[in-house]
Short mmCIF file of C-alpha atoms in Angstrom, two decimals:
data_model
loop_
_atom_site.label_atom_id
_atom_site.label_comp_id
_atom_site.label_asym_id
_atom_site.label_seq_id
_atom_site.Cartn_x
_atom_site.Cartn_y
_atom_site.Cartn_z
CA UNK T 12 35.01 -74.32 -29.76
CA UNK T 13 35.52 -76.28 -33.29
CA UNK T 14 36.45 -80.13 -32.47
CA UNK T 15 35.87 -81.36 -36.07
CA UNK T 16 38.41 -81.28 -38.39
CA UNK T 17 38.54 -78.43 -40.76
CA UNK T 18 40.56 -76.13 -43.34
CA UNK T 19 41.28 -72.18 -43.23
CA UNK T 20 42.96 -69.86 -45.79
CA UNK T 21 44.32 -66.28 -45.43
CA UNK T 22 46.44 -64.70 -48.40
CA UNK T 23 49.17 -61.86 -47.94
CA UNK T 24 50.53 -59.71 -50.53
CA UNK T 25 53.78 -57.70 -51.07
CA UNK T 26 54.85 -54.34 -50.26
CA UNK T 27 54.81 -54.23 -53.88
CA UNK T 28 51.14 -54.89 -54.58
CA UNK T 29 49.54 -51.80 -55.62
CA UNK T 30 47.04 -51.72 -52.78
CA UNK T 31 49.87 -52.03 -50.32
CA UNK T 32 52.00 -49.26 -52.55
CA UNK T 33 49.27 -46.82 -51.69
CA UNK T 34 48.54 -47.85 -47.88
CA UNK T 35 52.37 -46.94 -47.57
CA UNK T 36 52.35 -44.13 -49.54
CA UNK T 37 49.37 -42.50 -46.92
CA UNK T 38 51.35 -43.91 -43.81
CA UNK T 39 54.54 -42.76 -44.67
CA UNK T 40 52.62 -38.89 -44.84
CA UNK T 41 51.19 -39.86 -41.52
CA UNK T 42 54.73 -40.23 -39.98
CA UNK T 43 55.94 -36.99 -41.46
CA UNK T 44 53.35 -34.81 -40.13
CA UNK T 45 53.52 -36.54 -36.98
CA UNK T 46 57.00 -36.15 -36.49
CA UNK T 47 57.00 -32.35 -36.36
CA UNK T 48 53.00 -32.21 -35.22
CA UNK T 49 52.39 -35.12 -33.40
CA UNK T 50 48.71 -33.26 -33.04
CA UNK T 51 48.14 -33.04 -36.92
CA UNK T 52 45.18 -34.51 -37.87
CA UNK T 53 45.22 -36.44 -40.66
CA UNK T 54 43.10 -38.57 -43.28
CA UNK T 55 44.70 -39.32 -46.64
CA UNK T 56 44.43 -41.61 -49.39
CA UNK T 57 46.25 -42.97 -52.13
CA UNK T 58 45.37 -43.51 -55.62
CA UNK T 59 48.03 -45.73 -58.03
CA UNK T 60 47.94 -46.32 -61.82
CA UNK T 61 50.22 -46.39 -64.74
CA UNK T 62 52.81 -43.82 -63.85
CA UNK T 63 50.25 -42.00 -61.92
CA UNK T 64 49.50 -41.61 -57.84
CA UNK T 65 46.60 -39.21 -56.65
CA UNK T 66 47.17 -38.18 -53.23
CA UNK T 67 43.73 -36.96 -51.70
CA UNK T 68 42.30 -35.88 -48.30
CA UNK T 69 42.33 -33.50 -45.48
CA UNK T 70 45.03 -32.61 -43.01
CA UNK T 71 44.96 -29.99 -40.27
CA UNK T 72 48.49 -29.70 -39.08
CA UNK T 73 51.52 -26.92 -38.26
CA UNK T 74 53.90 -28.98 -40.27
CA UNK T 75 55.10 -28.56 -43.25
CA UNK T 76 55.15 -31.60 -45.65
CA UNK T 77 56.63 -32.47 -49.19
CA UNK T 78 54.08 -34.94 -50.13
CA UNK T 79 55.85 -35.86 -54.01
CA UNK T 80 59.38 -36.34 -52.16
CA UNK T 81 57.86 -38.27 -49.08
CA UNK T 82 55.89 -40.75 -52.24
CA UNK T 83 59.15 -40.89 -54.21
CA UNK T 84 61.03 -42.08 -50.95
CA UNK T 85 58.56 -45.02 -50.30
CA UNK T 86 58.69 -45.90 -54.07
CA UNK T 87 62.05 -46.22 -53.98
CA UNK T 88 62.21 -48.37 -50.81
CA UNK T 89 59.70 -50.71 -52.59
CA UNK T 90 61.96 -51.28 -55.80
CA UNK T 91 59.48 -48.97 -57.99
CA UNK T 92 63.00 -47.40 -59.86
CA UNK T 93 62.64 -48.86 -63.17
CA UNK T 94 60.78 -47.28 -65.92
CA UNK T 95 60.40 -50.36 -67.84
CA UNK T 96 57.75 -51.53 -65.11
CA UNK T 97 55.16 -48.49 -66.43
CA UNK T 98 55.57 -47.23 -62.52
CA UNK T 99 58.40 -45.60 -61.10
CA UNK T 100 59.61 -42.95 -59.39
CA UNK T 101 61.26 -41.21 -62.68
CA UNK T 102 58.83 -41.81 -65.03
CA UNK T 103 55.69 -40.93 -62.72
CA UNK T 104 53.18 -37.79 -62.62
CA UNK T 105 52.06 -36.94 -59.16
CA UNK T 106 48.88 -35.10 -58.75
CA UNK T 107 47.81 -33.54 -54.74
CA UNK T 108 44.59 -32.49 -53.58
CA UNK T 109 45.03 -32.33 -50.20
CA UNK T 110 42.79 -30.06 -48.13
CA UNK T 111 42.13 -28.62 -44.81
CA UNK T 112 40.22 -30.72 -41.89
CA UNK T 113 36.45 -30.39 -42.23
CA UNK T 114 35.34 -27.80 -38.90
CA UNK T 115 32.27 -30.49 -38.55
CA UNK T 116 34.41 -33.53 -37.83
CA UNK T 117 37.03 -31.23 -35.58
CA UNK T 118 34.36 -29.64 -33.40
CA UNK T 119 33.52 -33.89 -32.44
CA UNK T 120 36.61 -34.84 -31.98
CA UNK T 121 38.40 -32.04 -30.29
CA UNK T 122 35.79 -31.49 -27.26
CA UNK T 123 33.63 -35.09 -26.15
CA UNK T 124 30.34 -34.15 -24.69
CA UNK T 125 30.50 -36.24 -21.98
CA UNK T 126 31.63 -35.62 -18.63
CA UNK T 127 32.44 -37.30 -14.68
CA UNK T 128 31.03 -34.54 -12.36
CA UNK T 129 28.15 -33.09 -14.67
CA UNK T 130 30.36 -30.26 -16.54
CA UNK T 131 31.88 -30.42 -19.82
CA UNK T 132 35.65 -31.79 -19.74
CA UNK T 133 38.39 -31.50 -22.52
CA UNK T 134 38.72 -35.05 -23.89
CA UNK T 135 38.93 -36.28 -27.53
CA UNK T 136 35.67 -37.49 -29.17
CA UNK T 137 35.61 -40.36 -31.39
CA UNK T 138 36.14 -38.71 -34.67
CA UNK T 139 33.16 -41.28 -36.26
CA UNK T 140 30.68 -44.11 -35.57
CA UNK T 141 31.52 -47.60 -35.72
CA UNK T 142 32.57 -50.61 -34.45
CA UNK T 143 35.88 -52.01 -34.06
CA UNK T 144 37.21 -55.74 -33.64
CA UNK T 145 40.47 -57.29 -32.08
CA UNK T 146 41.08 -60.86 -31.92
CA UNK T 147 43.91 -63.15 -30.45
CA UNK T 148 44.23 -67.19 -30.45
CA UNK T 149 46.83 -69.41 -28.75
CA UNK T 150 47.87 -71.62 -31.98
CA UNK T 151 51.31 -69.12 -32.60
CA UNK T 152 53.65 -67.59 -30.00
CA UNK T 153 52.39 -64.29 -31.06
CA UNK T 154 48.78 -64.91 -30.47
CA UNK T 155 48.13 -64.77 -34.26
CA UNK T 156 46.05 -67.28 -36.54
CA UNK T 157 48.48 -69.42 -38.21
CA UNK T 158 46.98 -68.92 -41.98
CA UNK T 159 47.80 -65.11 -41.77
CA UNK T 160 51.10 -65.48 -40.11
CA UNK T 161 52.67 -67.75 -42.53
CA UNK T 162 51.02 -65.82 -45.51
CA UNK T 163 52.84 -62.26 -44.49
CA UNK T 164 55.71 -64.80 -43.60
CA UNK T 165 55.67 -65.44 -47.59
CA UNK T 166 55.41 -62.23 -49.18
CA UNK T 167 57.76 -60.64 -46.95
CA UNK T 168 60.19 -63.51 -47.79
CA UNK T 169 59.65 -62.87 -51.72
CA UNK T 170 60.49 -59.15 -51.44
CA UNK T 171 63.66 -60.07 -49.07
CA UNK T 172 64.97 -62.05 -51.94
CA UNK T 173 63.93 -59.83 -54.55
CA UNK T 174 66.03 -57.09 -52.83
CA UNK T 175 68.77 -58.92 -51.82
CA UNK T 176 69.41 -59.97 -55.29
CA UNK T 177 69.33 -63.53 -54.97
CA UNK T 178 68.00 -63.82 -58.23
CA UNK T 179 67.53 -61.25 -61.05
CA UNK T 180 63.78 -62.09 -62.23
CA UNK T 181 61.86 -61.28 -59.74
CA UNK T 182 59.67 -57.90 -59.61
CA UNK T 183 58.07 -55.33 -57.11
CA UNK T 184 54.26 -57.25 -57.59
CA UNK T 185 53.41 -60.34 -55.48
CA UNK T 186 50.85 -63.05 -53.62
CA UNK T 187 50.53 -65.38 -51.17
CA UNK T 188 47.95 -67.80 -50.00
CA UNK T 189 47.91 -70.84 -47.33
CA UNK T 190 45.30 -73.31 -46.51
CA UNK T 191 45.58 -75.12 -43.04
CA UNK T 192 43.87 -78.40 -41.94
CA UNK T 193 43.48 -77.94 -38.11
CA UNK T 194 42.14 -80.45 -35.57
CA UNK T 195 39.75 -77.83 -33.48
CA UNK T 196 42.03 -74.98 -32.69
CA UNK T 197 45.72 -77.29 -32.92
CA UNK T 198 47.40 -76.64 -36.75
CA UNK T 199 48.06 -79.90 -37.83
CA UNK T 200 49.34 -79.31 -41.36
CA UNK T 201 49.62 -77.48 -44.55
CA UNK T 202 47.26 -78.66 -47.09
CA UNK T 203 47.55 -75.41 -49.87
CA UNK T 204 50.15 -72.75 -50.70
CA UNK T 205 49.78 -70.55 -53.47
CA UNK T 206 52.68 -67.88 -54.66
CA UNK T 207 52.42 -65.27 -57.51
CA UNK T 208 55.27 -63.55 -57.98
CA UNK T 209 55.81 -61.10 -60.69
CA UNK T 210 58.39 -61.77 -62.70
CA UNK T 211 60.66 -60.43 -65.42
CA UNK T 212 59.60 -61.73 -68.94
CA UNK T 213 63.06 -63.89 -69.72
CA UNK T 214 62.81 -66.60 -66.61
CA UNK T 215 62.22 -69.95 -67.39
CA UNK T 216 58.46 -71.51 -65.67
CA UNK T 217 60.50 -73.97 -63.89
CA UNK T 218 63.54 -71.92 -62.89
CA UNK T 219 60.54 -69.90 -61.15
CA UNK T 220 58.94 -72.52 -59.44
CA UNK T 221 61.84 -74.12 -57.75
CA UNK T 222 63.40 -70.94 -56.77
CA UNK T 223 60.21 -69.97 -55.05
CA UNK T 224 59.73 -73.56 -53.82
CA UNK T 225 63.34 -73.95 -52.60
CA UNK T 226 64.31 -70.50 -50.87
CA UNK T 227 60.80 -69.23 -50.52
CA UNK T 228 57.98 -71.72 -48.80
CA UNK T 229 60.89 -74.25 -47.67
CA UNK T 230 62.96 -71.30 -45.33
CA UNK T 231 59.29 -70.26 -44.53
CA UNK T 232 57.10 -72.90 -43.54
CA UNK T 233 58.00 -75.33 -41.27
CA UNK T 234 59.10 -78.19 -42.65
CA UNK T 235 56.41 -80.88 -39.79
CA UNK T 236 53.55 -79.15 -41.52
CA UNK T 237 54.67 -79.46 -44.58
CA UNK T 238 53.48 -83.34 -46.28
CA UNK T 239 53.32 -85.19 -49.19
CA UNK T 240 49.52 -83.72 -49.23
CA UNK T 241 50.95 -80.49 -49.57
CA UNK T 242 49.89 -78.71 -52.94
CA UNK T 243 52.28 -75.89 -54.31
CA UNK T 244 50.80 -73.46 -56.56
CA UNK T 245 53.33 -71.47 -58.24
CA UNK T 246 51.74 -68.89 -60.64
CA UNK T 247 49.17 -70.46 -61.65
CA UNK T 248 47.88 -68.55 -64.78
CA UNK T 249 51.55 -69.29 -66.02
CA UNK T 250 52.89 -65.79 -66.44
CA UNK T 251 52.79 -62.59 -64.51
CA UNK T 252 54.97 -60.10 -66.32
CA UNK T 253 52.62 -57.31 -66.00
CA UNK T 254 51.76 -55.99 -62.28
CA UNK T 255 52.30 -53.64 -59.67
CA UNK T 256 50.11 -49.96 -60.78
CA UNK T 257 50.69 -51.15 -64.54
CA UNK T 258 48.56 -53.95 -64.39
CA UNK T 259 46.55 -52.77 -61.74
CA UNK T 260 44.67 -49.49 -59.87
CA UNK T 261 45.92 -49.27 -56.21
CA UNK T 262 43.90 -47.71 -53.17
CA UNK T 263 44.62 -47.26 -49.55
CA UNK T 264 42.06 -49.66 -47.43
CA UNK T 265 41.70 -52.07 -50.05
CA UNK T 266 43.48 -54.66 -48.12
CA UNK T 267 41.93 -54.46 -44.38
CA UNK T 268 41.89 -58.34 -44.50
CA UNK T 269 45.49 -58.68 -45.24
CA UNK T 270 46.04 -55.41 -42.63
CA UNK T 271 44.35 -57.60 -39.63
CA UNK T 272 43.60 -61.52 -38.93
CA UNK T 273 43.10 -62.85 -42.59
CA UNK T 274 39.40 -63.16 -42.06
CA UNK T 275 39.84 -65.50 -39.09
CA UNK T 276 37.78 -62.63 -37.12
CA UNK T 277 35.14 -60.13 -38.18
CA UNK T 278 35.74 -57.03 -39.11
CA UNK T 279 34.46 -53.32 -38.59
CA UNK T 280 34.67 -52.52 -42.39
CA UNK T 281 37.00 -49.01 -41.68
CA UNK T 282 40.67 -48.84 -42.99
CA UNK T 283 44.16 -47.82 -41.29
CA UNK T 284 46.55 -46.70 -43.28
CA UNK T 285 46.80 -42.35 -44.10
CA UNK T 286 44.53 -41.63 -40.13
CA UNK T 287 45.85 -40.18 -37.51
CA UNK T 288 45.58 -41.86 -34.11
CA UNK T 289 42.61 -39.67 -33.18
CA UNK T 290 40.19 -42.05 -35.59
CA UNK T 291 38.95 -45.27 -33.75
CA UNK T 292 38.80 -46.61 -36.88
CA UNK T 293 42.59 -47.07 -36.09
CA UNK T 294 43.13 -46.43 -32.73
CA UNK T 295 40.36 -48.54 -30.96
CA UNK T 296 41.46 -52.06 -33.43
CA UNK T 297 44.90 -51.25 -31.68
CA UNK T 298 43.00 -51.42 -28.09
CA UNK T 299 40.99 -54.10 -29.06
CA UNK T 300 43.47 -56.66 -30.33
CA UNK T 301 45.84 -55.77 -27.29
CA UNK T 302 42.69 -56.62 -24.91
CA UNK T 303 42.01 -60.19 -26.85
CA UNK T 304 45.83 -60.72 -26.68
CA UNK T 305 45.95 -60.31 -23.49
CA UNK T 306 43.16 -62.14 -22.39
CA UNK T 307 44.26 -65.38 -23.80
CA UNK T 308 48.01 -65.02 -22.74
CA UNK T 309 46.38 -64.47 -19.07
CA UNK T 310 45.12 -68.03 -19.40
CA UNK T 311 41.37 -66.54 -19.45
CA UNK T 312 40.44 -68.29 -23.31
CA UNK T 313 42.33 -70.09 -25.66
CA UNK T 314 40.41 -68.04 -27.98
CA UNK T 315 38.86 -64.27 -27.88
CA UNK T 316 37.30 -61.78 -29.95
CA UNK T 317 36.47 -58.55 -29.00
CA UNK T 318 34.24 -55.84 -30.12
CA UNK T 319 34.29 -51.73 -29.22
CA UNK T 320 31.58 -50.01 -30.46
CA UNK T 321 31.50 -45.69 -30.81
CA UNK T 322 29.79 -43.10 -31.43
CA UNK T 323 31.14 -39.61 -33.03
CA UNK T 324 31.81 -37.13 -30.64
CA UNK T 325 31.59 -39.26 -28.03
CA UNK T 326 34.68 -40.80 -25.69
CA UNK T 327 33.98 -43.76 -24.47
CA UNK T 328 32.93 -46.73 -26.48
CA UNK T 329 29.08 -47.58 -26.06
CA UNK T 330 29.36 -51.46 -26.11
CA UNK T 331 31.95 -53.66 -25.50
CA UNK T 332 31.28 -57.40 -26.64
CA UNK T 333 33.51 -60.58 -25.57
CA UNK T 334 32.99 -63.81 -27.57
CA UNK T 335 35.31 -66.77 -26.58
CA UNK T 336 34.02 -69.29 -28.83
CA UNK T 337 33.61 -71.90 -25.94
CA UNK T 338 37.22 -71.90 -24.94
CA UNK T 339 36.85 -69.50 -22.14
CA UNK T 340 37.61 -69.61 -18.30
CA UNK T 341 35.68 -67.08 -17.42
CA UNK T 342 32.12 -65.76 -17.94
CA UNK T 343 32.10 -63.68 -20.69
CA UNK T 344 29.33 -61.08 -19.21
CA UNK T 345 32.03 -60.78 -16.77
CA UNK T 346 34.53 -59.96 -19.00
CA UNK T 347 32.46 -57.53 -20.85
CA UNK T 348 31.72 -55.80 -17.56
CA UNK T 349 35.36 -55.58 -16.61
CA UNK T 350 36.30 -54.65 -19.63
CA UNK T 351 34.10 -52.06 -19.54
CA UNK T 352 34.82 -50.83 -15.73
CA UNK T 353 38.51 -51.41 -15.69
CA UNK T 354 41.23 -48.24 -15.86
CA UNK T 355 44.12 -49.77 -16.59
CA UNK T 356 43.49 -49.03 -20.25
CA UNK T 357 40.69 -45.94 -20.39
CA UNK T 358 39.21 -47.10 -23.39
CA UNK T 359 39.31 -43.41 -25.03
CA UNK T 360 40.93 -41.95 -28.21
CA UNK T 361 42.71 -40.25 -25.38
CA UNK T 362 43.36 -43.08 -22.93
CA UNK T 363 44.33 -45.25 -26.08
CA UNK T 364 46.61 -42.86 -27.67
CA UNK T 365 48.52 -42.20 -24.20
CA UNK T 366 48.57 -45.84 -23.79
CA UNK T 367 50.67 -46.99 -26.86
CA UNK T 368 52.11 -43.50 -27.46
CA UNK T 369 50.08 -43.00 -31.13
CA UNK T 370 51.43 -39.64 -31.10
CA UNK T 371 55.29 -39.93 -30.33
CA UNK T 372 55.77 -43.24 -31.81
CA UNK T 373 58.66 -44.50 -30.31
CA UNK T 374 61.21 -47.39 -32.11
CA UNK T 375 58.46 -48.10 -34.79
CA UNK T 376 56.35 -45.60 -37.36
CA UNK T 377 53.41 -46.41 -39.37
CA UNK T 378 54.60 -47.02 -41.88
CA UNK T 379 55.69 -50.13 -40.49
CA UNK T 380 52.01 -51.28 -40.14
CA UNK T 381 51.52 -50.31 -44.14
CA UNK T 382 52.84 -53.78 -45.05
CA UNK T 383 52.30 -57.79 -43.76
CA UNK T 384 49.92 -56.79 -41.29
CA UNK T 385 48.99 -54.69 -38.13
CA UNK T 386 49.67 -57.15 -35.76
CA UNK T 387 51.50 -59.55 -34.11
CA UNK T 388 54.90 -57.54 -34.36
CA UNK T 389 56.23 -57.55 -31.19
CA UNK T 390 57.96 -54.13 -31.34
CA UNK T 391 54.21 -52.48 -31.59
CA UNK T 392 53.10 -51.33 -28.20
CA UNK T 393 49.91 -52.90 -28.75
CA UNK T 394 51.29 -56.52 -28.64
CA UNK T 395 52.20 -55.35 -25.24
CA UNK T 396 51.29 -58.92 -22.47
CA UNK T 397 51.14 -56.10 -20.00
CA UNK T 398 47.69 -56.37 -18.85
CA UNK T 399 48.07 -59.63 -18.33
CA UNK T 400 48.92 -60.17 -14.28
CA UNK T 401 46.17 -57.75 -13.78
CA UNK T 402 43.42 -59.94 -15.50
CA UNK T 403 45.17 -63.27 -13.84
CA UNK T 404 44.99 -61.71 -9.98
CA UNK T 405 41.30 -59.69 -11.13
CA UNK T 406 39.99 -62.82 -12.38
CA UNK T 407 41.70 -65.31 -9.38
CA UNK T 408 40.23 -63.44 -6.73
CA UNK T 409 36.73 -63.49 -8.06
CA UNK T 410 37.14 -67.13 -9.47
CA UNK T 411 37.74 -68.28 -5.27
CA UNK T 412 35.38 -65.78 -4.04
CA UNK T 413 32.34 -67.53 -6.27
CA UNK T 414 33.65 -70.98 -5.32
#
C-alpha cells in the first residue's frame, strides 16, 4: 500500500475522437445483430479517415444488418453532419468487407473440451488465449480511480455543451487529462488538468479558455480539490481547428486505456468494442472488474486487482491471480482459491454471459460502453455489489474459525 505522497494522470477523450468514432461505429453493429440474433457472433472493426470509414471483420449471424445506415446513425448522434469538418455523414464513402466467422475459431468456441463426469459437455470455449484484468479501489463511490473518473467526467461534459448549444464554437474532436496528488490511496487534490477541444476557426483564445474553464472543469471537478496549485491547460498548441477523421486515422481498440482504469491497473492488451460476448477478451474484463468491485465493497481490500487467465477452446479460466497491494483483509491465496472454487459466478463465457445477460442486454447496449469508459456506470450489470454478502459471511466464518 503507497503511504508516500505521490501524483497520477489518466486522460479521456470524446465521443468525437476518431478512435472513439470507430469503437462506436463496431458497437453500435454489435447491438444490431444482437438484437435480432442475440447468438451472432461477431468481431468487427472500424477504420476512419477523411470522409472515409472501412468496416472489416467476420460475423456469423441469422440477422440481417445495414451496416452504412447503422454508421450513418452513430455519426449523426456524434455531431459528424457537417461537411465543412472533411467527415460527415453526407459527404462520406463507406467501404464493407465483412465476412463469414472463420470454422477454426467456431469449432473452439462452440463445444469446450472439458468436462465434470469424464464425457464431453456442450459449453462455450474461450474463443482465444489471454489474460484478462479487473480492478476496483475505494477512493470514489463507484469503486473507480479518481484520475479516470474525472477525465470521462470532462469529455463527456465538453460534448454535453457542444450539443446543447451553449456555445457555437465548439466541434465533434476533444481531450482530457487530470493529474492527482494523493496521500497513499486518499485524493487530496488536483494538481493538472488539461482540455483540447476542437474548435471552430472564428473563436477568440480567451473566449475558449474561460468557457471551458467556467462551465467545463468548474461544474466538473469539485471545487475542495481544486487550489491555487491547480494548473489549467487549455489547448495548449493554441489552435485545434482541424480534428476528428480529418486530422486524424481512427481504429477500434486504440483506446483500451481510456475503455478501462486509465492505466491505474494492468492490462491484458485485447480490445472491446465490435466482439460479441462470447470473446473473453470482453466478457471475462466484465467478470473480472465485477469480482475486484466487489471484493473491496465487501470490506475484504481497500484495493484489488484481479487477473483471469484462458486458454482457446477451453471454459474455465486456467489461473486466477488476486493482488491487494497491502490493503487486504484477507489472505490473498485464499482469495485466489475461492475465487477459483466459488459458483456464484461460474467463471465461463457461459456462466459470465448468463450472469450479466451479454446476450439480451437489458436497459443498456454496447454501445453505451463505446464512449467514457467500460466501467463504473452503475446501470451495467457488471457494477452489480451483489456478490458482496456472500464474500462478507464466506470470509467471516473462516476469519473466526482460524482465530
Amino acid at each position: 500500500m503507497k503511504t508516500r505522497n505521490h501524483r497520477f494522470t489518466s486522460e479521456s477523450v470524446t465521443e468525437g475522437h476518431p478512435d472513439k468514432v470507430a469503437d462506436q461505429i463496431s458497437d453500435a453493429i454489435l447491438d444490431a445483430h444482437l438484437k435480432g440474433d442475440p447468438q451472432a457472433r461477431v468481431a468487427v472493426e472500424t477504420t476512419v479517415k477523411t470522409n472515409l470509414v472501412v468496416l472489416v471483420g467476420e460475423v456469423t449471424s441469422k440477422n440481417y444488418v445495414d451496416y452504412v445506415g447503422v454508421t450513418r446513425h452513430v455519426l449523426e448522434h456524434i455531431g459528424y453532419t457537417d461537411p465543412s469538418l472533411g467527415f460527415s455523414v453526407q459527404e462520406n464513402m463507406y467501404v464493407v468487407n465483412i465476412q463469414h466467422q472463420s470454422e477454426d475459431i467456431a469449432l473452439g468456441v462452440d463445444r469446450s473440451l472439458e468436462s465434470k463426469s469424464g464425457e464431453l459437455e456442450d459449453e462455450l470455449g474461450a474463443g482465444d488465449q489471454g489474460m484478462m484484468f479487473g480492478y476496483a479501489v475505494d477512493e470514489t463511490e463507484n469503486y473507480m480511480p479518481l484520475t479516470i473518473e474525472l477525465s470521462h467526467a470532462l469529455t463527456k461534459r465538453l460534448s454535453e455543451v457542444r450539443k446543447q448549444k451553449l456555445v457555437d464554437f465548439l466541434r465533434p474532436d476533444g481531450k482530457a487529462q487530470v493529474t492527482v496528488v494523493y496521500d497513499g490511496l486518499t485524493p487530496i487534490e488536483v494538481e493538472h488538468v488539461v482540455v483540447s477541444a476542437q474548435h471552430s476557426p472564428d473563436v477568440h483564445e480567451n473566449t475558449l479558455r474561460e468557457f471551458i474553464v467556467e462551465e467545463v472543469i468548474k461544474k466538473v471537478i469539485p471545487s475542495e480539490l481544486l487550489t491555487d496549485r491547480t494548473h489549467f491547460h487549455i489547448n495548449p498548441t493554441g489552435r485545434f481547428v482541424t480534428g476528428g477523421p480529418n486530422g486524424d486515422s481512427g481504429l477500434t481498440g486504440r483506446k483500451i486505456i481510456v475503455d478501462t482504469y486509465g492505466s491505474r491497473a494492468p492490462h491484458g492488451g485485447g480490445s472491446f468494442s465490435g466482439k460479441d460476448p462470447t470473446k473473453v477478451d470482453r466478457s471475462a474484463t466484465y467478470a473480472a472488474r465485477y469480482l475486484a468491485k466487489n471484493i473491496v465493497a465487501a470490506g475484504l481490500a481497500r484495493e484489488a486487482l484481479i487477473q483471469l487467465a484462458y486458454v482457446i477452446g477451453e471454459a474455465k479460466p486456467v489461473s486466477i491471480y488476486v493482488d491487494t497491494f497491502g490493503t487486504g483483509n484477507v489472505d490473498e491465496g485464499e482469495l485466489e482459491r475461492y475465487l477459483m472454487e466459488q459458483d456464484y459466478i461460474e467463471l465461463t463465457p457461459k456462466g459470465i454471459i448468463d450472469k450479466f445477460g451479454l446476450q439480451h442486454p437489458e436497459g443498456w447496449n454496447y454501445l453505451d460502453t463505446a464512449a467514457y469508459g467500460h466501467f463504473g456506470k452503475p446501470h451495467f450489470p457488471w457494477e452489480q455489489l451483489d456478490m458482496v454478502p456472500i464474500l462478507q459471511e464466506y470470509f467471516s466464518v473462516n476469519a473466526c474459525t482460524n482465530c
